[in-house]
Short mmCIF file of C-alpha atoms in Angstrom, two decimals:
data_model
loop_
_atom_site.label_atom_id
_atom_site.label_comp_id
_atom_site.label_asym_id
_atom_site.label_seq_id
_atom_site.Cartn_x
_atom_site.Cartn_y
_atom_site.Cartn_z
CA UNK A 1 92.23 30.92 -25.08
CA UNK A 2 90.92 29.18 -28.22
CA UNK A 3 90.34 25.48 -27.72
CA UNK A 4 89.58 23.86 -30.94
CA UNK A 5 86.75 21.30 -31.10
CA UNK A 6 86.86 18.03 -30.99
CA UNK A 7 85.07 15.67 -30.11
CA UNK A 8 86.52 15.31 -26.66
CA UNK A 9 85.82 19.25 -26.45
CA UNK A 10 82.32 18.89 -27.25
CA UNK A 11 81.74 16.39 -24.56
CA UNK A 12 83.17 18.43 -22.09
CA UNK A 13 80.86 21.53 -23.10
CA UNK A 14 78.10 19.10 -23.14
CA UNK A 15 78.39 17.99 -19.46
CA UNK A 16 79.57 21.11 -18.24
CA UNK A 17 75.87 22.52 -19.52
CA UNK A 18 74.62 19.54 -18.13
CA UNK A 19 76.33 19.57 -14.78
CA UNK A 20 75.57 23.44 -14.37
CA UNK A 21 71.71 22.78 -15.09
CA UNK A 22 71.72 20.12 -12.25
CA UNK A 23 74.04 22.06 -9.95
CA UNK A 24 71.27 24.95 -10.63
CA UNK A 25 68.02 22.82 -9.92
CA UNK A 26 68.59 21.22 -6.64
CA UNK A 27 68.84 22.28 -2.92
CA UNK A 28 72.43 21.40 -1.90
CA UNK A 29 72.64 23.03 1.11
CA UNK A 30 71.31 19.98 2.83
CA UNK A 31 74.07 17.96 1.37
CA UNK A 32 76.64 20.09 2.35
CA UNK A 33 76.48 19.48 5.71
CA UNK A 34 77.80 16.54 5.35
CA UNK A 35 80.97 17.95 4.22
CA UNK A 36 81.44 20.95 6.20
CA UNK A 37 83.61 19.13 9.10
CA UNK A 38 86.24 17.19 5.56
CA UNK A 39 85.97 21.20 4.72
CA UNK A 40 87.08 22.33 8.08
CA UNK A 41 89.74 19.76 8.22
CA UNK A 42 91.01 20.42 4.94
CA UNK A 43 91.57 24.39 5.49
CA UNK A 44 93.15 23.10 9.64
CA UNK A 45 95.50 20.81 7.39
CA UNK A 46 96.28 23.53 4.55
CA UNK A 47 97.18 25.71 7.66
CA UNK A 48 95.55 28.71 6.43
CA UNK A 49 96.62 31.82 8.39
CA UNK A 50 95.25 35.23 8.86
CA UNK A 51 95.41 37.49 5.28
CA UNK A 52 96.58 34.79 3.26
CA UNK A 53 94.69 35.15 0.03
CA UNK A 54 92.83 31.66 -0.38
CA UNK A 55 90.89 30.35 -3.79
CA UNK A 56 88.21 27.63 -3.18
CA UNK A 57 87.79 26.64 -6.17
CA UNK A 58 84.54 24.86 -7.26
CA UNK A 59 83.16 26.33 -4.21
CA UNK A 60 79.67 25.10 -4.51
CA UNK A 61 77.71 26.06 -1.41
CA UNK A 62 80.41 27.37 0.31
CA UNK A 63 82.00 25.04 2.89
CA UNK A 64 85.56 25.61 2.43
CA UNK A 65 85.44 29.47 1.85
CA UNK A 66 83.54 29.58 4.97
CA UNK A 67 85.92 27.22 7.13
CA UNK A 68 88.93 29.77 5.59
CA UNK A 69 86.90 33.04 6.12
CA UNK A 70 86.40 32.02 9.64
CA UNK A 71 90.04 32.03 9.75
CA UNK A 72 90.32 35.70 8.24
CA UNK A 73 91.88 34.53 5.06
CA UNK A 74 91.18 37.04 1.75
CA UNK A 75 89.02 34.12 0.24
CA UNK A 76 87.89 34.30 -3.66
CA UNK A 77 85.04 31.34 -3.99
CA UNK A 78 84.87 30.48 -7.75
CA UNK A 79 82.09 28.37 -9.23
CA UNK A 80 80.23 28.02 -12.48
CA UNK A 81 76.70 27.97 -10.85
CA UNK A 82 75.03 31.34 -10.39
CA UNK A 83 72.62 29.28 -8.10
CA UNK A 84 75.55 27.99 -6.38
CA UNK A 85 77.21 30.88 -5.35
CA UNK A 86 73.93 32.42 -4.42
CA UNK A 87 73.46 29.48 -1.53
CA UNK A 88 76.93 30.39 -0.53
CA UNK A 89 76.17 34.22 -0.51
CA UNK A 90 73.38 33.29 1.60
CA UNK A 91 75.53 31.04 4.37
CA UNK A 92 78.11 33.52 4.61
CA UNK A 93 75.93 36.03 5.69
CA UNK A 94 74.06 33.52 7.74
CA UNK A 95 77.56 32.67 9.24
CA UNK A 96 78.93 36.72 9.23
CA UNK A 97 81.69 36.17 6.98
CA UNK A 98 82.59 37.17 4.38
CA UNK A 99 85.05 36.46 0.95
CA UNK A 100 84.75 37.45 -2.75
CA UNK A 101 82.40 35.31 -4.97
CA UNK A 102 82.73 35.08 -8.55
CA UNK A 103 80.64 33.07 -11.25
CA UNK A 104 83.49 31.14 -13.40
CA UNK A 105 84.93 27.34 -14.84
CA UNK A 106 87.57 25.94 -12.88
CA UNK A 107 89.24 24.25 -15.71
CA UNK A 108 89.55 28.34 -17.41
CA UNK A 109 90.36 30.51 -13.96
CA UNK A 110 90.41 34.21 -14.87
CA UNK A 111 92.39 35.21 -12.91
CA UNK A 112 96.25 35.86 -12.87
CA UNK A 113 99.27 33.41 -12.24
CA UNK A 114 100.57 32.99 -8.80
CA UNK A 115 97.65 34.72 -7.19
CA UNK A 116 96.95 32.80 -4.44
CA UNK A 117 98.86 31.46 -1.16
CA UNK A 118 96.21 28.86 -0.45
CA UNK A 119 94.12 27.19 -3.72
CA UNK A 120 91.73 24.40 -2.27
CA UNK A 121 88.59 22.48 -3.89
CA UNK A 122 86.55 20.81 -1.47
CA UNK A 123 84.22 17.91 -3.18
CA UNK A 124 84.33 20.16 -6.50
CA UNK A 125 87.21 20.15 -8.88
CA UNK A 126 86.56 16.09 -8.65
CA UNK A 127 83.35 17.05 -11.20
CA UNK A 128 85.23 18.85 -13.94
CA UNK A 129 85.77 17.03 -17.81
CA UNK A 130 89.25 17.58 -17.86
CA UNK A 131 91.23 16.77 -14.78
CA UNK A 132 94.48 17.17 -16.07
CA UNK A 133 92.97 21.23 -17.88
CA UNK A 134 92.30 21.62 -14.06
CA UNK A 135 95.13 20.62 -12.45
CA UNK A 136 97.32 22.91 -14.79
CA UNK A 137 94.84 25.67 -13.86
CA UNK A 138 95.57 25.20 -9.96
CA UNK A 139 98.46 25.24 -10.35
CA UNK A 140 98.88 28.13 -12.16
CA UNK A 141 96.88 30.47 -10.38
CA UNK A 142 99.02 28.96 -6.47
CA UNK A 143 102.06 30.81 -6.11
CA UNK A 144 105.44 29.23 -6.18
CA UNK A 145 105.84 27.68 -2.47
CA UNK A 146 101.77 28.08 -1.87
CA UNK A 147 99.94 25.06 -0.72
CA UNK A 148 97.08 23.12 -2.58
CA UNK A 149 94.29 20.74 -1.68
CA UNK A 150 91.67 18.75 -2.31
CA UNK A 151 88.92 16.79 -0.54
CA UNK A 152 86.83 14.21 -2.77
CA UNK A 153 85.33 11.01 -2.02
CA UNK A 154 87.16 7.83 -3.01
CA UNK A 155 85.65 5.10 -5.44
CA UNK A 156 84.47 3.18 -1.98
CA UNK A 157 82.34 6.25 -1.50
CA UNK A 158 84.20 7.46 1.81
CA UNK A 159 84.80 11.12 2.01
CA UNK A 160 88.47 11.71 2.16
#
């Protein structure tokens, strides 16, 4: 998809490079302890089941994929940190689960329409430029009658 720049654009490319450097450089894992048990609740409230194919999106660390891998879901984790997804490689194993992992933007998903029976961003697709870009991407990749979710923390700072 060609996006033409603008000056909107290049702000968005600018703190996406930004946000993936800092997303790189730190130790998370410690921080996402914190949210493992919103995690949990948001995969007991999405009701995912057994073989339903589940998209965390934004995945980070890997709370959510591992809450729905737990529950034997066909999880994809997507995230745009390499360093990310390698401290979530690293819990699943830790936690003997396991889902697919891929390195990609959540507001340009490659993968196909209607993909998913679950799509879910726990504390992630809050970060991303263009809310409304990914919205319209989860959307798009939750089939028709699927179920979508999100956990962020409010403007208070409560988790929620």
């Amino acid at each position: 998809m060609d996006v033409p720049i603008s000056p909107t654009t290049a702000r968005s490319s600018s703190l996406k490079h930004y946000q993936r450097s800092a997303w790189s450089a730190g130790d998370y894992t410690s921080v996402a302890g914190t949210t493992t048990i919103a995690s949990e609740l948001l995969a007991e409230r999405l009701d995912v089941r057994p073989g339903e194919r589940v998209l965390d999106a934004a995945c980070g660390s890997g709370n959510a994929t591992i809450a729905c891998a737990r529950r034997f879901a066909q999880v994809t984790g997507l995230d745009f940190s390499a360093t990310m997804l390698e401290d979530a490689q690293r819990r699943m194993a830790a936690e003997r689960v396991s889902a697919r992992l891929m390195e990609a933007d959540i507001e340009d998903i490659p993968l196909p329409d209607a993909d998913f029976d679950v799509v879910l961003s726990a504390f992630g697709a809050m970060f991303a430029p263009d809310q409304k870009r990914t919205a319209a991407e989860l959307l798009r990749v939750c089939k028709p009658g699927g179920r979508i979710g999100l956990a962020s923390w409010t403007a208070g700072g409560s988790l929620g």
